Amino acid sequence: MKARIEIRLKPGVLDPEAAAIERALRQLGFAGLKGVARAKVIEVELEARGPEEAEAELRAMCERLLANPVIETYAIALLR
Amino acid sequence: MKARIEIRLKPGVLDPEAAAIERALRQLGFAGLKGVARAKVIEVELEARGPEEAEAELRAMCERLLANPVIETYAIALLR
């Protein structure tokens, strides 16, 4: 089973890397730019007996390693 | 206009960070794991006169700063 986990900073958490990208794009002349945000995607392939088991495993992966629940949120999507 | 750019390594390019995540998940006991891949998402808000102009700008941003065309591919999706 394949799944896609998207992890992003909670609203209000400063993202210096996104700010740096925005500044660099402006310096390159992209004047119409209004904002930049980032997220990371982790695609996981795993064996599971069904979608419930897969989602429970993926949630545990997020809580224990992939996301920092203090400052990040995550969304899990099962692909097949 | 909002857009979403997804950047990932070309097939065959080694991703040590994905390999480290996979190893760490296994050490945590996730035995059903079969593979991990990563991608990054950059969300851009920009002013443009239409979708063609927006897409041209976004493509230029990717080529000039956001992606490394030697080892990465990118996909642009206009959201509205």
GROMACS .gro file of C-alpha atoms in nm:
model
  160
    1MET     CA    1   0.000   0.000   0.000
    2LYS     CA    2   0.127   0.346  -0.084
    3ALA     CA    3   0.063   0.657   0.117
    4ARG     CA    4   0.153   1.020   0.105
    5ILE     CA    5   0.217   1.224   0.416
    6GLU     CA    6   0.227   1.601   0.391
    7ILE     CA    7   0.387   1.785   0.679
    8ARG     CA    8   0.376   2.161   0.726
    9LEU     CA    9   0.437   2.416   0.996
   10LYS     CA   10   0.136   2.521   1.200
   11PRO     CA   11  -0.003   2.863   1.114
   12GLY     CA   12   0.190   3.132   1.296
   13VAL     CA   13   0.516   2.936   1.318
   14LEU     CA   14   0.792   3.132   1.149
   15ASP     CA   15   0.957   2.963   0.851
   16PRO     CA   16   1.298   3.120   0.788
   17GLU     CA   17   1.363   2.900   0.485
   18ALA     CA   18   1.042   3.013   0.314
   19ALA     CA   19   1.134   3.373   0.395
   20ALA     CA   20   1.479   3.322   0.240
   21ILE     CA   21   1.326   3.173  -0.075
   22GLU     CA   22   1.087   3.467  -0.102
   23ARG     CA   23   1.370   3.718  -0.060
   24ALA     CA   24   1.585   3.541  -0.317
   25LEU     CA   25   1.302   3.529  -0.573
   26ARG     CA   26   1.241   3.901  -0.526
   27GLN     CA   27   1.611   3.971  -0.577
   28LEU     CA   28   1.590   3.774  -0.901
   29GLY     CA   29   1.322   4.016  -1.018
   30PHE     CA   30   0.999   3.827  -0.955
   31ALA     CA   31   0.807   4.138  -0.857
   32GLY     CA   32   0.458   3.986  -0.862
   33LEU     CA   33   0.545   3.755  -0.574
   34LYS     CA   34   0.312   3.781  -0.275
   35GLY     CA   35   0.411   3.493  -0.053
   36VAL     CA   36   0.594   3.163  -0.021
   37ALA     CA   37   0.519   2.867   0.204
   38ARG     CA   38   0.679   2.525   0.226
   39ALA     CA   39   0.568   2.173   0.306
   40LYS     CA   40   0.740   1.840   0.293
   41VAL     CA   41   0.601   1.524   0.144
   42ILE     CA   42   0.703   1.178   0.258
   43GLU     CA   43   0.582   0.890   0.047
   44VAL     CA   44   0.570   0.559   0.225
   45GLU     CA   45   0.516   0.214   0.086
   46LEU     CA   46   0.408  -0.035   0.350
   47GLU     CA   47   0.244  -0.371   0.398
   48ALA     CA   48  -0.080  -0.363   0.591
   49ARG     CA   49  -0.389  -0.583   0.621
   50GLY     CA   50  -0.618  -0.297   0.530
   51PRO     CA   51  -0.656   0.079   0.517
   52GLU     CA   52  -0.734   0.112   0.890
   53GLU     CA   53  -0.415  -0.070   0.988
   54ALA     CA   54  -0.215   0.128   0.734
   55GLU     CA   55  -0.348   0.458   0.859
   56ALA     CA   56  -0.278   0.366   1.222
   57GLU     CA   57   0.081   0.275   1.131
   58LEU     CA   58   0.129   0.596   0.934
   59ARG     CA   59  -0.012   0.805   1.218
   60ALA     CA   60   0.231   0.636   1.458
   61MET     CA   61   0.520   0.707   1.217
   62CYS     CA   62   0.424   1.075   1.213
   63GLU     CA   63   0.388   1.101   1.590
   64ARG     CA   64   0.709   0.913   1.670
   65LEU     CA   65   0.947   1.035   1.399
   66LEU     CA   66   0.829   1.222   1.095
   67ALA     CA   67   0.650   1.526   1.234
   68ASN     CA   68   0.712   1.751   1.530
   69PRO     CA   69   0.361   1.780   1.677
   70VAL     CA   70   0.456   2.094   1.868
   71ILE     CA   71   0.507   2.302   1.555
   72GLU     CA   72   0.388   2.088   1.263
   73THR     CA   73   0.068   1.937   1.134
   74TYR     CA   74   0.046   1.636   0.906
   75ALA     CA   75  -0.206   1.497   0.662
   76ILE     CA   76  -0.211   1.132   0.555
   77ALA     CA   77  -0.352   1.018   0.221
   78LEU     CA   78  -0.368   0.652   0.124
   79LEU     CA   79  -0.301   0.615  -0.247
   80ARG     CA   80  -0.388   0.247  -0.301
   81MET     CA   81  -0.310   3.349  -0.783
   82LYS     CA   82  -0.189   3.054  -0.579
   83ALA     CA   83   0.026   2.774  -0.709
   84ARG     CA   84   0.184   2.462  -0.577
   85ILE     CA   85   0.520   2.340  -0.697
   86GLU     CA   86   0.628   1.988  -0.615
   87ILE     CA   87   0.997   1.911  -0.651
   88ARG     CA   88   1.146   1.565  -0.631
   89LEU     CA   89   1.467   1.386  -0.719
   90LYS     CA   90   1.481   1.223  -1.059
   91PRO     CA   91   1.447   0.844  -1.057
   92GLY     CA   92   1.781   0.683  -0.987
   93VAL     CA   93   1.922   0.975  -0.787
   94LEU     CA   94   2.016   0.856  -0.439
   95ASP     CA   95   1.832   1.022  -0.151
   96PRO     CA   96   2.033   0.973   0.170
   97GLU     CA   97   1.771   1.155   0.380
   98ALA     CA   98   1.494   0.919   0.266
   99ALA     CA   99   1.724   0.624   0.337
  100ALA     CA  100   1.790   0.760   0.689
  101ILE     CA  101   1.416   0.802   0.753
  102GLU     CA  102   1.353   0.446   0.634
  103ARG     CA  103   1.627   0.309   0.859
  104ALA     CA  104   1.500   0.505   1.159
  105LEU     CA  105   1.142   0.385   1.107
  106ARG     CA  106   1.262   0.026   1.089
  107GLN     CA  107   1.459   0.069   1.411
  108LEU     CA  108   1.139   0.198   1.574
  109GLY     CA  109   0.974  -0.132   1.484
  110PHE     CA  110   0.775  -0.050   1.170
  111ALA     CA  111   0.839  -0.388   1.013
  112GLY     CA  112   0.588  -0.358   0.728
  113LEU     CA  113   0.779  -0.072   0.573
  114LYS     CA  114   0.879  -0.125   0.211
  115GLY     CA  115   1.010   0.212   0.099
  116VAL     CA  116   1.033   0.584   0.167
  117ALA     CA  117   1.064   0.871  -0.080
  118ARG     CA  118   1.062   1.244  -0.027
  119ALA     CA  119   0.945   1.549  -0.216
  120LYS     CA  120   0.926   1.915  -0.130
  121VAL     CA  121   0.634   2.142  -0.187
  122ILE     CA  122   0.666   2.515  -0.237
  123GLU     CA  123   0.344   2.713  -0.237
  124VAL     CA  124   0.366   3.046  -0.412
  125GLU     CA  125   0.118   3.330  -0.416
  126LEU     CA  126   0.175   3.568  -0.704
  127GLU     CA  127   0.010   3.836  -0.910
  128ALA     CA  128  -0.029   3.753  -1.278
  129ARG     CA  129  -0.255   3.863  -1.562
  130GLY     CA  130  -0.363   3.510  -1.633
  131PRO     CA  131  -0.275   3.143  -1.595
  132GLU     CA  132  -0.027   3.145  -1.886
  133GLU     CA  133   0.171   3.434  -1.737
  134ALA     CA  134   0.158   3.273  -1.393
  135GLU     CA  135   0.282   2.941  -1.524
  136ALA     CA  136   0.566   3.105  -1.716
  137GLU     CA  137   0.675   3.293  -1.402
  138LEU     CA  138   0.658   2.978  -1.190
  139ARG     CA  139   0.858   2.783  -1.446
  140ALA     CA  140   1.123   3.056  -1.443
  141MET     CA  141   1.132   3.046  -1.060
  142CYS     CA  142   1.193   2.671  -1.073
  143GLU     CA  143   1.464   2.693  -1.338
  144ARG     CA  144   1.646   2.984  -1.177
  145LEU     CA  145   1.619   2.905  -0.807
  146LEU     CA  146   1.382   2.644  -0.671
  147ALA     CA  147   1.483   2.324  -0.848
  148ASN     CA  148   1.813   2.179  -0.957
  149PRO     CA  149   1.731   2.062  -1.309
  150VAL     CA  150   2.030   1.829  -1.314
  151ILE     CA  151   1.893   1.601  -1.043
  152GLU     CA  152   1.536   1.719  -0.978
  153THR     CA  153   1.205   1.735  -1.159
  154TYR     CA  154   0.925   1.976  -1.075
  155ALA     CA  155   0.551   1.986  -1.131
  156ILE     CA  156   0.349   2.309  -1.121
  157ALA     CA  157  -0.020   2.318  -1.032
  158LEU     CA  158  -0.219   2.641  -1.038
  159LEU     CA  159  -0.473   2.639  -0.757
  160ARG     CA  160  -0.680   2.947  -0.843
   0.00000   0.00000   0.00000
